[in-house]
Short mmCIF file of C-alpha atoms in Angstrom, two decimals:
data_model
loop_
_atom_site.label_atom_id
_atom_site.label_comp_id
_atom_site.label_asym_id
_atom_site.label_seq_id
_atom_site.Cartn_x
_atom_site.Cartn_y
_atom_site.Cartn_z
CA MET A 1191 0.04 -0.06 0.09
CA THR A 1192 1.44 3.60 -0.91
CA THR A 1193 0.91 6.38 1.39
CA ALA A 1194 -0.35 9.51 -0.60
CA ALA A 1195 1.57 12.58 -0.28
CA LEU A 1196 0.20 15.79 0.61
CA GLN A 1197 1.96 18.93 -1.00
CA THR A 1198 1.86 22.45 -0.49
CA VAL A 1199 4.04 25.41 -1.81
CA LEU A 1200 6.31 27.54 0.71
CA SER A 1201 8.42 30.48 -0.22
CA VAL A 1202 10.92 31.98 2.31
CA PRO A 1203 10.54 35.76 2.48
CA GLU A 1204 13.95 37.70 2.29
CA ARG A 1205 13.54 38.94 5.83
CA PHE A 1206 14.28 35.37 7.23
CA ARG A 1207 17.64 35.17 5.65
CA GLY A 1208 20.75 33.42 7.61
CA PRO A 1209 23.83 33.47 5.54
CA ALA A 1210 23.46 35.82 2.42
CA GLY A 1211 21.00 34.58 0.02
CA VAL A 1212 19.70 31.65 2.09
CA ALA A 1213 17.13 30.92 4.89
CA ASN A 1214 17.95 30.87 8.23
CA GLY A 1215 18.16 27.27 9.55
CA GLY A 1216 16.27 27.86 12.57
CA TRP A 1217 13.51 29.38 11.06
CA ILE A 1218 13.16 26.40 8.47
CA ALA A 1219 13.36 23.97 11.50
CA GLY A 1220 10.76 25.60 13.30
CA THR A 1221 8.55 25.68 9.93
CA MET A 1222 9.15 22.09 9.39
CA ALA A 1223 8.41 21.43 13.21
CA GLU A 1224 5.18 23.36 12.79
CA ALA A 1225 4.12 21.39 9.78
CA LEU A 1226 4.82 18.08 10.98
CA ASN A 1227 3.16 18.47 14.49
CA GLY A 1228 2.96 21.92 15.57
CA GLY A 1229 6.03 21.77 17.19
CA ARG A 1230 4.43 20.09 20.37
CA SER A 1231 6.54 17.16 20.61
CA ALA A 1232 10.36 17.05 19.53
CA VAL A 1233 11.02 17.11 15.77
CA GLU A 1234 14.45 16.57 14.20
CA VAL A 1235 15.07 18.45 11.26
CA THR A 1236 18.19 17.60 8.89
CA LEU A 1237 19.17 20.57 6.32
CA HIS A 1238 20.83 18.62 3.23
CA ALA A 1239 21.06 21.73 1.26
CA PRO A 1240 20.59 25.63 1.44
CA THR A 1241 17.24 26.74 1.26
CA PRO A 1242 17.01 29.50 -1.31
CA LEU A 1243 14.88 32.68 -0.62
CA GLU A 1244 11.71 34.22 -2.48
CA THR A 1245 11.81 30.70 -4.35
CA GLU A 1246 8.63 28.41 -4.56
CA LEU A 1247 9.32 25.12 -2.75
CA ARG A 1248 7.75 21.90 -2.47
CA LEU A 1249 6.69 21.20 1.28
CA GLU A 1250 5.68 17.50 1.19
CA HIS A 1251 4.09 15.06 3.97
CA VAL A 1252 4.65 11.46 3.46
CA ALA A 1253 3.51 9.30 6.59
CA ASN A 1254 5.17 10.84 9.55
CA SER A 1255 8.04 12.96 7.89
CA VAL A 1256 7.90 16.32 6.13
CA SER A 1257 10.36 17.31 3.42
CA LEU A 1258 11.24 20.51 1.44
CA SER A 1259 12.33 20.48 -1.94
CA HIS A 1260 13.10 22.70 -4.85
CA GLY A 1261 12.82 20.69 -8.19
CA ASP A 1262 14.53 17.34 -7.73
CA THR A 1263 16.78 18.80 -5.12
CA LEU A 1264 15.94 17.64 -1.46
CA LEU A 1265 16.79 20.69 1.01
CA VAL A 1266 15.14 19.60 4.24
CA GLU A 1267 13.55 16.64 5.98
CA ALA A 1268 11.83 16.35 9.35
CA ILE A 1269 10.79 13.29 11.48
CA PRO A 1270 9.34 13.07 14.93
CA VAL A 1271 11.70 12.14 18.09
CA ALA A 1272 10.55 9.95 20.81
CA GLU A 1273 12.17 11.95 23.68
CA GLU A 1274 12.06 15.06 25.47
CA LEU A 1275 15.10 17.57 24.65
CA GLY A 1276 17.37 18.47 27.44
CA ALA A 1277 18.12 22.03 28.31
CA PRO A 1278 21.01 24.01 29.70
CA ALA A 1279 20.79 25.76 32.84
CA PHE A 1280 18.55 28.65 33.42
CA VAL A 1281 20.19 32.22 33.56
CA PRO A 1282 18.07 34.77 34.95
CA PHE A 1283 17.21 37.53 32.36
CA ASN A 1284 19.50 40.30 33.71
CA ASP A 1285 22.26 38.18 33.86
CA ALA A 1286 21.56 36.95 30.14
CA ALA A 1287 21.37 40.49 29.08
CA ARG A 1288 24.59 41.37 30.88
CA ALA A 1289 26.38 38.57 28.95
CA GLU A 1290 25.56 40.32 25.61
CA ALA A 1291 28.53 42.44 26.34
CA GLY A 1292 30.67 39.69 25.76
CA PHE A 1293 29.05 38.63 22.32
CA VAL A 1294 31.91 37.46 20.01
CA GLY A 1295 30.31 38.85 16.85
CA TRP A 1296 30.99 42.29 17.99
CA GLN A 1297 34.52 41.64 16.80
CA GLY A 1298 33.45 40.20 13.57
CA HIS A 1299 30.36 38.84 12.50
CA PRO A 1300 30.55 35.96 9.52
CA PHE A 1301 26.51 36.55 8.99
CA ALA A 1302 25.82 40.19 9.89
CA GLU A 1303 22.38 40.12 8.03
CA CYS A 1304 21.36 37.13 10.11
CA PHE A 1305 17.63 37.13 11.11
CA ALA A 1306 18.36 35.66 14.31
CA CYS A 1307 21.96 37.11 15.45
CA GLY A 1308 22.54 39.64 12.84
CA GLN A 1309 23.14 43.54 13.62
CA ARG A 1310 19.75 44.06 11.79
CA GLU A 1311 17.63 47.02 12.64
CA PRO A 1312 15.41 46.56 16.00
CA GLY A 1313 12.06 45.16 15.00
CA ASP A 1314 13.53 43.55 11.74
CA GLY A 1315 15.96 40.95 13.11
CA LEU A 1316 15.77 39.41 16.51
CA ARG A 1317 19.07 40.86 17.71
CA ILE A 1318 19.92 37.80 20.10
CA PHE A 1319 23.59 38.57 20.67
CA PRO A 1320 24.83 35.64 23.09
CA GLY A 1321 27.88 36.09 25.25
CA PRO A 1322 29.63 34.07 27.86
CA VAL A 1323 28.07 33.48 31.37
CA GLU A 1324 30.98 34.13 33.87
CA GLY A 1325 31.93 30.88 35.74
CA THR A 1326 30.09 28.62 33.52
CA ASP A 1327 30.06 26.71 29.93
CA LEU A 1328 27.16 28.79 29.05
CA VAL A 1329 26.43 31.75 26.54
CA ALA A 1330 23.22 33.50 27.24
CA ALA A 1331 21.16 36.79 25.85
CA GLY A 1332 18.25 38.46 27.02
CA TRP A 1333 15.40 38.42 24.08
CA ARG A 1334 12.87 41.29 24.17
CA VAL A 1335 10.43 40.07 21.80
CA PRO A 1336 9.40 42.61 19.07
CA PHE A 1337 5.81 42.68 18.09
CA THR A 1338 6.65 42.63 14.59
CA VAL A 1339 7.47 39.03 14.90
CA ALA A 1340 4.07 38.00 16.28
CA GLY A 1341 1.02 36.40 14.54
CA GLU A 1342 -2.52 36.27 15.53
CA ASP A 1343 -1.69 33.54 18.08
CA GLY A 1344 1.51 34.58 19.62
CA VAL A 1345 5.05 34.04 18.30
CA PRO A 1346 4.94 31.22 15.55
CA ALA A 1347 7.10 28.43 15.60
CA PRO A 1348 9.67 29.50 12.78
CA ILE A 1349 10.45 32.36 15.00
CA VAL A 1350 10.97 30.28 18.12
CA GLY A 1351 13.28 28.05 15.98
CA ALA A 1352 15.34 30.75 14.89
CA VAL A 1353 16.06 31.97 18.41
CA LEU A 1354 17.19 28.45 19.22
CA ASP A 1355 19.55 27.87 16.24
CA CYS A 1356 22.05 30.54 16.08
CA ILE A 1357 23.09 30.43 19.96
CA THR A 1358 24.10 26.76 19.79
CA GLY A 1359 26.68 28.04 17.25
CA TRP A 1360 27.95 31.03 19.29
CA ALA A 1361 28.43 28.48 22.35
CA HIS A 1362 31.29 27.32 19.97
CA PHE A 1363 32.35 30.19 17.98
CA GLY A 1364 35.62 32.16 18.71
CA PRO A 1365 36.47 35.52 16.68
CA GLY A 1366 36.46 34.87 13.07
CA GLU A 1367 35.06 31.43 13.33
CA SER A 1368 31.85 30.19 11.70
CA ALA A 1369 30.04 27.03 10.65
CA LEU A 1370 26.53 26.05 9.14
CA LEU A 1371 23.71 24.32 10.81
CA GLY A 1372 23.34 20.65 9.64
CA ARG A 1373 20.66 19.61 12.05
CA LEU A 1374 18.34 21.04 14.70
CA ALA A 1375 15.66 19.10 16.96
CA VAL A 1376 13.14 21.79 18.20
CA GLN A 1377 10.60 20.98 21.13
CA ILE A 1378 8.30 24.01 22.10
CA HIS A 1379 6.60 23.74 25.52
CA ARG A 1380 4.50 26.97 25.70
CA LYS A 1381 3.62 29.93 23.82
CA VAL A 1382 6.04 33.02 23.44
CA HIS A 1383 4.33 36.43 23.81
CA PRO A 1384 5.25 39.48 21.89
CA GLY A 1385 6.54 42.17 24.11
CA GLY A 1386 7.84 39.55 26.68
CA GLN A 1387 11.30 39.32 28.12
CA TYR A 1388 12.80 35.95 27.65
CA SER A 1389 16.20 34.40 28.63
CA VAL A 1390 18.02 32.46 25.64
CA VAL A 1391 20.77 30.09 26.85
CA ALA A 1392 23.16 27.61 25.08
CA ARG A 1393 26.00 25.47 25.93
CA PRO A 1394 28.38 23.39 23.91
CA THR A 1395 27.73 19.52 24.34
CA GLY A 1396 30.90 18.25 22.14
CA ARG A 1397 33.00 18.42 19.08
CA ASP A 1398 34.02 15.58 16.37
CA GLY A 1399 36.06 16.77 13.86
CA ARG A 1400 34.26 19.47 11.71
CA LYS A 1401 31.07 18.64 13.65
CA MET A 1402 30.05 20.91 16.72
CA TYR A 1403 27.06 19.96 19.04
CA GLY A 1404 25.09 22.12 21.33
CA GLU A 1405 21.81 22.62 23.13
CA SER A 1406 19.73 25.65 23.79
CA ALA A 1407 16.70 26.72 25.35
CA ILE A 1408 14.22 29.77 25.88
CA PHE A 1409 13.28 30.40 29.48
CA GLU A 1410 10.52 32.78 30.87
CA LEU A 1411 11.79 35.12 33.71
CA ASP A 1412 10.69 32.76 36.63
CA GLY A 1413 12.77 29.96 34.79
CA THR A 1414 9.84 28.06 33.26
CA LEU A 1415 11.23 26.22 30.08
CA VAL A 1416 9.39 27.61 27.00
CA ALA A 1417 11.21 25.69 24.37
CA ALA A 1418 14.49 23.44 23.56
CA ALA A 1419 16.73 22.57 20.87
CA ARG A 1420 19.53 20.18 20.00
CA ALA A 1421 21.99 21.25 17.13
CA THR A 1422 24.45 19.78 14.84
CA TRP A 1423 27.00 22.40 13.30
CA ILE A 1424 29.37 21.73 10.30
CA ALA A 1425 32.64 23.75 10.28
CA PRO A 1426 33.84 24.73 6.59
CA ARG A 1427 37.02 22.29 5.28
#
């Protein structure tokens, strides 16, 4: 018996770029998680190739998976994960905000136009600038949620995915270093509200050759876990 595929068309707006000319990986991961199960349980998203902007792409549901393709090229695929994602330790909002002063990207940013961590205008980009938390292996930033990223029902999963994405890379990067997201597992526990203040925290969890691993989380002011992610980054040769 063959399972019929459900297809829709997706185009990524220029606003949600990561590296120049391609979509932010976390935004794509959140989009795929939302398409698969609303992001309510963990979804693992693998990025096989960069996703172009302002281009008609094919979003396809088959059984318990979702894929994104451009013509015959598979760009992204997502599958459910039967586990709860771990999270780094909570960092209070004021401490997270103070950590931003140590953001490595101030010394040179490889993706200065990135929707999540780039130096875009307030309200356009998310402006999440994670810096080291003294005495720990954590990086953190304070996220002041702009109303410009909210939908009718709060902040959508693609935005949450973008928040969780880049910070796991900055948990590893030193000045001048960069990598590209290869995989991101995302789990959203509760809504993010526009105008709210949240701590965004990440820590490195290992390295294997060109691959770098990390985990991240978004917390409410009282330390309640909002969302979590597990990432794999791949450094250039």
